[in-house]
Short mmCIF file of C-alpha atoms in Angstrom, two decimals:
data_model
loop_
_atom_site.label_atom_id
_atom_site.label_comp_id
_atom_site.label_asym_id
_atom_site.label_seq_id
_atom_site.Cartn_x
_atom_site.Cartn_y
_atom_site.Cartn_z
CA MET A 21 3.61 5.93 75.94
CA ALA A 22 2.90 8.71 78.40
CA GLN A 23 0.95 6.38 80.61
CA LYS A 24 3.55 3.87 80.58
CA GLY A 25 6.00 6.60 81.76
CA PHE A 26 3.59 7.93 84.45
CA ILE A 27 3.19 4.41 85.92
CA LEU A 28 6.86 3.92 85.85
CA ALA A 29 7.60 7.21 87.63
CA LEU A 30 4.79 6.59 90.09
CA ALA A 31 6.33 3.19 90.95
CA THR A 32 9.57 4.91 91.35
CA PHE A 33 8.40 7.48 93.90
CA ILE A 34 6.29 5.04 95.90
CA MET A 35 9.33 2.74 96.13
CA TRP A 36 11.49 5.74 97.37
CA GLY A 37 8.70 6.80 99.63
CA ILE A 38 8.42 3.31 101.45
CA PHE A 39 12.16 2.77 101.88
CA PRO A 40 11.75 3.53 105.58
CA ILE A 41 9.75 0.41 106.07
CA PHE A 42 12.36 -1.66 104.45
CA PHE A 43 15.11 -0.42 106.63
CA LYS A 44 13.06 -0.51 109.76
CA PHE A 45 12.97 -4.37 109.15
CA ILE A 46 16.72 -4.56 109.75
CA GLN A 47 17.28 -4.78 113.59
CA GLY A 48 20.29 -4.72 115.70
CA ILE A 49 22.66 -3.49 112.87
CA SER A 50 24.43 -0.01 112.97
CA ALA A 51 23.75 2.54 110.13
CA THR A 52 27.44 2.32 109.18
CA GLU A 53 27.20 -1.52 108.62
CA VAL A 54 23.97 -1.33 106.63
CA LEU A 55 25.64 1.50 104.55
CA ALA A 56 28.62 -0.79 103.89
CA HIS A 57 26.48 -3.49 102.64
CA ARG A 58 24.30 -1.07 100.62
CA VAL A 59 27.36 0.12 98.84
CA ILE A 60 28.81 -3.47 98.19
CA TRP A 61 25.70 -5.07 96.96
CA SER A 62 24.63 -2.17 94.89
CA SER A 63 28.13 -2.39 93.04
CA VAL A 64 27.46 -6.08 92.52
CA ILE A 65 23.88 -5.55 91.09
CA LEU A 66 25.14 -2.67 88.92
CA LEU A 67 27.73 -4.90 87.52
CA ILE A 68 25.21 -7.43 86.41
CA VAL A 69 23.07 -4.80 85.00
CA LEU A 70 25.88 -3.26 83.00
CA ILE A 71 27.01 -6.77 81.73
CA ILE A 72 23.27 -7.46 80.62
CA THR A 73 22.98 -4.02 78.91
CA LYS A 74 26.49 -4.36 77.37
CA LYS A 75 27.63 -1.10 78.84
CA LEU A 76 31.03 -2.27 80.63
CA ASN A 77 33.11 -0.94 77.81
CA SER A 78 31.59 2.52 78.43
CA VAL A 79 32.79 2.06 82.13
CA LYS A 80 36.26 1.19 81.29
CA ARG A 81 36.58 4.32 78.86
CA LEU A 82 35.20 6.59 81.69
CA ALA A 83 37.48 4.94 84.31
CA LYS A 84 40.62 5.91 82.28
CA ILE A 85 39.63 9.62 82.48
CA LYS A 86 41.18 11.15 85.53
CA LYS A 87 38.83 13.99 85.97
CA VAL A 88 36.00 11.58 85.76
CA THR A 89 37.13 9.22 88.28
CA LEU A 90 38.07 11.97 90.83
CA THR A 91 34.85 13.70 90.44
CA LEU A 92 32.79 10.41 90.82
CA ALA A 93 35.05 9.68 94.01
CA VAL A 94 33.74 12.93 95.35
CA THR A 95 30.08 12.24 94.28
CA GLY A 96 30.45 8.63 95.62
CA VAL A 97 31.27 10.20 99.06
CA LEU A 98 28.42 12.54 98.84
CA ILE A 99 25.75 9.92 97.96
CA ALA A 100 27.08 7.49 100.61
CA SER A 101 26.84 10.21 103.03
CA ASN A 102 23.12 10.71 101.93
CA TRP A 103 22.50 6.95 102.17
CA GLY A 104 24.10 6.83 105.59
CA ILE A 105 22.36 9.67 107.19
CA PHE A 106 19.03 8.43 105.81
CA ILE A 107 19.66 4.94 107.57
CA TYR A 108 20.76 6.67 110.71
CA ALA A 109 17.74 8.81 110.72
CA ILE A 110 15.48 5.72 110.44
CA ASN A 111 17.44 3.96 113.20
CA GLN A 112 16.79 6.97 115.33
CA ASN A 113 13.13 6.87 114.82
CA ASP A 114 13.24 10.31 112.87
CA ILE A 115 11.84 9.44 109.62
CA LEU A 116 9.91 13.03 109.69
CA ALA A 117 13.34 14.69 109.44
CA THR A 118 14.01 12.68 106.36
CA SER A 119 10.87 13.68 104.84
CA LEU A 120 11.28 17.33 105.57
CA GLY A 121 14.83 17.05 104.11
CA TYR A 122 13.51 15.63 100.71
CA PHE A 123 10.93 18.29 100.64
CA ILE A 124 13.57 20.93 100.94
CA ASN A 125 15.85 19.24 98.38
CA PRO A 126 14.62 20.86 95.00
CA LEU A 127 14.93 24.40 96.57
CA PHE A 128 18.55 23.59 97.85
CA SER A 129 19.30 22.52 94.18
CA ILE A 130 17.98 25.87 92.96
CA LEU A 131 19.86 27.57 95.45
CA LEU A 132 23.17 26.05 94.55
CA GLY A 133 22.30 26.61 90.78
CA ALA A 134 22.31 30.40 91.61
CA ILE A 135 25.37 30.41 93.59
CA ILE A 136 27.67 27.96 91.72
CA LEU A 137 26.32 28.08 88.09
CA LYS A 138 25.19 31.77 88.47
CA GLU A 139 21.48 30.78 87.25
CA GLU A 140 19.26 33.90 87.71
CA LEU A 141 16.52 33.64 90.40
CA SER A 142 13.25 35.18 89.79
CA PRO A 143 11.55 37.16 92.78
CA ALA A 144 9.32 34.16 93.21
CA LEU A 145 12.09 31.68 93.57
CA LYS A 146 13.97 33.98 96.09
CA LEU A 147 10.68 34.22 98.06
CA SER A 148 10.64 30.36 98.17
CA ILE A 149 14.17 30.01 99.21
CA PHE A 150 13.49 32.59 102.10
CA ILE A 151 10.60 30.83 103.36
CA VAL A 152 12.55 27.65 103.50
CA PHE A 153 15.20 29.28 105.69
CA ILE A 154 12.29 30.52 107.99
CA ALA A 155 11.17 26.74 108.04
CA ILE A 156 14.61 25.82 109.14
CA ALA A 157 14.87 28.68 111.82
CA ILE A 158 11.49 27.29 113.41
CA GLN A 159 13.26 23.70 113.50
CA ILE A 160 16.53 25.29 115.11
CA TYR A 161 14.00 27.03 117.73
CA SER A 162 12.25 23.94 118.32
CA LEU A 163 15.05 21.51 118.69
CA GLY A 164 17.53 24.05 120.22
CA ARG A 165 20.00 23.03 117.60
CA LEU A 166 20.54 22.61 113.79
CA PRO A 167 18.10 20.24 112.27
CA PHE A 168 21.23 18.13 111.03
CA ILE A 169 19.29 15.58 109.10
CA SER A 170 16.85 17.86 107.49
CA ILE A 171 19.72 20.12 106.28
CA ILE A 172 22.54 17.45 105.44
CA LEU A 173 20.07 15.21 103.48
CA PRO A 174 19.03 17.81 100.78
CA LEU A 175 22.45 19.51 100.66
CA SER A 176 24.33 16.31 100.14
CA PHE A 177 21.97 15.28 97.32
CA ALA A 178 21.81 18.76 96.00
CA LEU A 179 25.71 18.85 95.64
CA TYR A 180 25.54 15.45 94.25
CA GLY A 181 23.09 16.29 91.61
CA LEU A 182 25.08 19.48 90.66
CA LEU A 183 28.44 17.66 90.18
CA ARG A 184 26.88 14.81 88.37
CA LYS A 185 25.11 17.38 86.05
CA ARG A 186 28.19 19.03 85.19
CA LEU A 187 30.15 15.76 84.51
CA GLY A 188 27.40 14.53 82.34
CA VAL A 189 27.98 10.80 83.04
CA ARG A 190 25.19 8.48 82.53
CA ALA A 191 23.41 7.23 85.75
CA PHE A 192 24.39 3.71 85.93
CA GLU A 193 27.90 3.90 84.62
CA GLY A 194 28.44 6.77 87.03
CA LEU A 195 26.87 5.05 90.10
CA PHE A 196 28.74 1.82 89.45
CA ILE A 197 32.22 3.56 89.40
CA GLU A 198 31.06 5.44 92.73
CA THR A 199 30.17 2.37 94.36
CA MET A 200 33.31 0.55 92.92
CA ILE A 201 35.48 3.29 94.38
CA LEU A 202 33.67 2.88 97.92
CA SER A 203 33.49 -0.79 97.87
CA PRO A 204 37.07 -1.60 98.99
CA PHE A 205 36.59 0.64 102.19
CA ALA A 206 33.16 -0.91 102.82
CA ILE A 207 34.75 -4.37 102.59
CA ILE A 208 37.68 -3.50 104.90
CA TYR A 209 35.15 -2.08 107.47
CA LEU A 210 33.04 -5.22 107.39
CA VAL A 211 35.98 -7.47 107.77
CA TYR A 212 37.13 -5.27 110.70
CA LEU A 213 33.59 -5.80 112.27
CA TYR A 214 33.78 -9.76 111.46
CA ILE A 215 37.15 -10.06 113.22
CA ASN A 216 35.99 -8.28 116.22
CA GLN A 217 32.80 -10.11 116.19
CA SER A 218 30.82 -7.08 115.86
CA SER A 219 28.88 -7.85 112.76
CA GLU A 220 25.41 -9.35 112.69
CA PHE A 221 25.67 -10.36 109.11
CA GLY A 222 24.90 -13.96 108.34
CA LEU A 223 22.60 -16.51 106.47
CA ASN A 224 19.63 -15.09 108.44
CA PHE A 225 16.77 -12.49 107.91
CA ASN A 226 19.15 -9.59 108.54
CA GLY A 227 21.43 -11.05 105.92
CA VAL A 228 18.68 -11.33 103.34
CA MET A 229 17.63 -7.68 103.91
CA LEU A 230 21.21 -6.59 103.62
CA PHE A 231 21.71 -8.05 100.44
CA LEU A 232 18.34 -6.64 99.31
CA SER A 233 19.38 -3.10 100.15
CA GLY A 234 21.49 -3.16 97.01
CA PHE A 235 18.63 -4.47 94.98
CA ILE A 236 16.06 -1.89 96.34
CA THR A 237 18.66 0.79 95.65
CA ILE A 238 19.06 -0.05 91.90
CA LEU A 239 15.42 -0.95 91.11
CA PRO A 240 13.97 2.62 91.47
CA LEU A 241 16.80 3.90 89.40
CA LEU A 242 15.87 1.56 86.60
CA THR A 243 12.12 2.64 86.63
CA PHE A 244 13.06 6.14 87.04
CA ASN A 245 15.52 6.20 84.02
CA ALA A 246 12.95 4.34 82.04
CA SER A 247 10.14 6.95 82.88
CA THR A 248 12.27 9.94 81.79
CA LYS A 249 12.11 8.59 78.20
CA TYR A 250 8.27 9.05 78.21
CA LEU A 251 7.59 11.82 80.56
CA LYS A 252 8.33 15.64 80.61
CA LEU A 253 10.88 16.48 83.30
CA SER A 254 8.17 18.99 84.69
CA THR A 255 5.79 16.01 85.23
CA ILE A 256 8.47 14.13 86.95
CA GLY A 257 9.25 17.25 89.04
CA PHE A 258 5.77 17.24 90.30
CA LEU A 259 5.63 13.54 91.06
CA GLN A 260 8.86 13.63 93.13
CA TYR A 261 6.86 15.09 96.10
CA ILE A 262 5.08 11.63 96.42
CA SER A 263 8.20 10.18 98.18
CA PRO A 264 8.47 12.68 101.05
CA THR A 265 4.79 12.69 101.45
CA LEU A 266 4.56 8.93 101.86
CA SER A 267 7.49 8.89 104.29
CA MET A 268 5.67 11.51 106.50
CA ILE A 269 2.47 9.59 106.50
CA ILE A 270 4.47 6.38 107.27
CA ALA A 271 6.42 8.21 110.22
CA VAL A 272 3.21 9.46 111.84
CA PHE A 273 0.72 6.54 111.16
CA MET A 274 2.83 3.51 111.33
CA TYR A 275 5.69 4.58 113.54
CA ASN A 276 3.80 6.90 115.90
CA GLU A 277 6.43 9.75 115.41
CA THR A 278 5.12 13.04 116.72
CA LEU A 279 4.12 15.81 114.27
CA ASP A 280 4.07 18.67 116.74
CA PHE A 281 3.11 22.34 116.12
CA TYR A 282 6.65 23.32 115.20
CA LYS A 283 7.14 20.41 112.76
CA PHE A 284 3.86 20.93 111.10
CA THR A 285 4.51 24.59 110.83
CA SER A 286 7.75 23.84 108.95
CA PHE A 287 6.13 21.42 106.64
CA MET A 288 3.41 24.02 105.87
CA LEU A 289 6.01 26.62 105.03
CA ILE A 290 7.95 24.23 102.85
CA TRP A 291 4.68 23.18 101.03
CA ILE A 292 4.05 26.97 100.44
CA SER A 293 7.32 27.64 99.06
CA LEU A 294 7.08 24.62 96.75
CA ALA A 295 3.81 25.90 95.58
CA ILE A 296 5.30 29.34 94.84
CA ALA A 297 8.23 27.67 93.13
CA ALA A 298 5.94 25.56 90.79
CA MET A 299 3.65 28.44 89.92
CA ALA A 300 6.69 30.58 89.00
CA ASN A 301 7.94 27.66 86.75
CA LEU A 302 4.70 27.26 85.04
CA ARG A 303 4.45 31.04 84.43
CA ARG A 304 7.95 31.13 82.89
CA LYS A 305 7.18 28.07 80.47
CA ASN A 306 3.87 29.87 79.56
CA GLY A 307 6.03 33.05 78.92
CA THR A 308 4.67 35.36 81.23
CA LYS A 309 6.24 37.22 84.19
#
């Protein structure tokens, strides 16, 4: 069973890691239009999944709870922002910024847990977070501005994870309600583009890829959820770094993005901070200080 879980988790993080290649194939379409299609087709595919798994009644019960729907409206905006910024970064040939952002993400989650949930931070975790801010400061110095993509990506996802954790709604039911809330806005936007003849969507290669954007959003979630039944969360935690590592390799070796001294230094600092956090976590589990 552990081997099955490992294979499922490995497949999940490889799929997430090669996402940039998929979105690179979509040419001549703005990030907002791609995002609108991703939201709509994700909701359609999730509906099919929920019908097959006979969980629509659960969705109906959740939708009647005002607090749940309001929270999922907020998390829906957060996850859509995350998706949109990711697609924008790929369109701007800045996959390295997304890779750095997703390396930072676990540490941002720890920081939010400390600030909002009042979770205690060990000295090692405090050091890890401090190193992350040094890495961000290096990016600010290098770029002459805030590394918008590398900060907003992990921050939006960390906030999303925090709110979803506190809400306690299952992944698929929650994401379906989120995308259903956002879908009317996405449809209105696409209709607007169509009326103004600004949409590139049609029965062509781009049209097929836009439809598949919903499928590739849901498939890794299916394999990830399945893997959690067989693997410890600590194991999954280590495997998650496969995704940004793959994205970094793809950026440099497939799309010739430049890993200059400042970017390399930032990555090195993030890896050091992650190693410190991982060792602290292992020591805590082993009962040592």
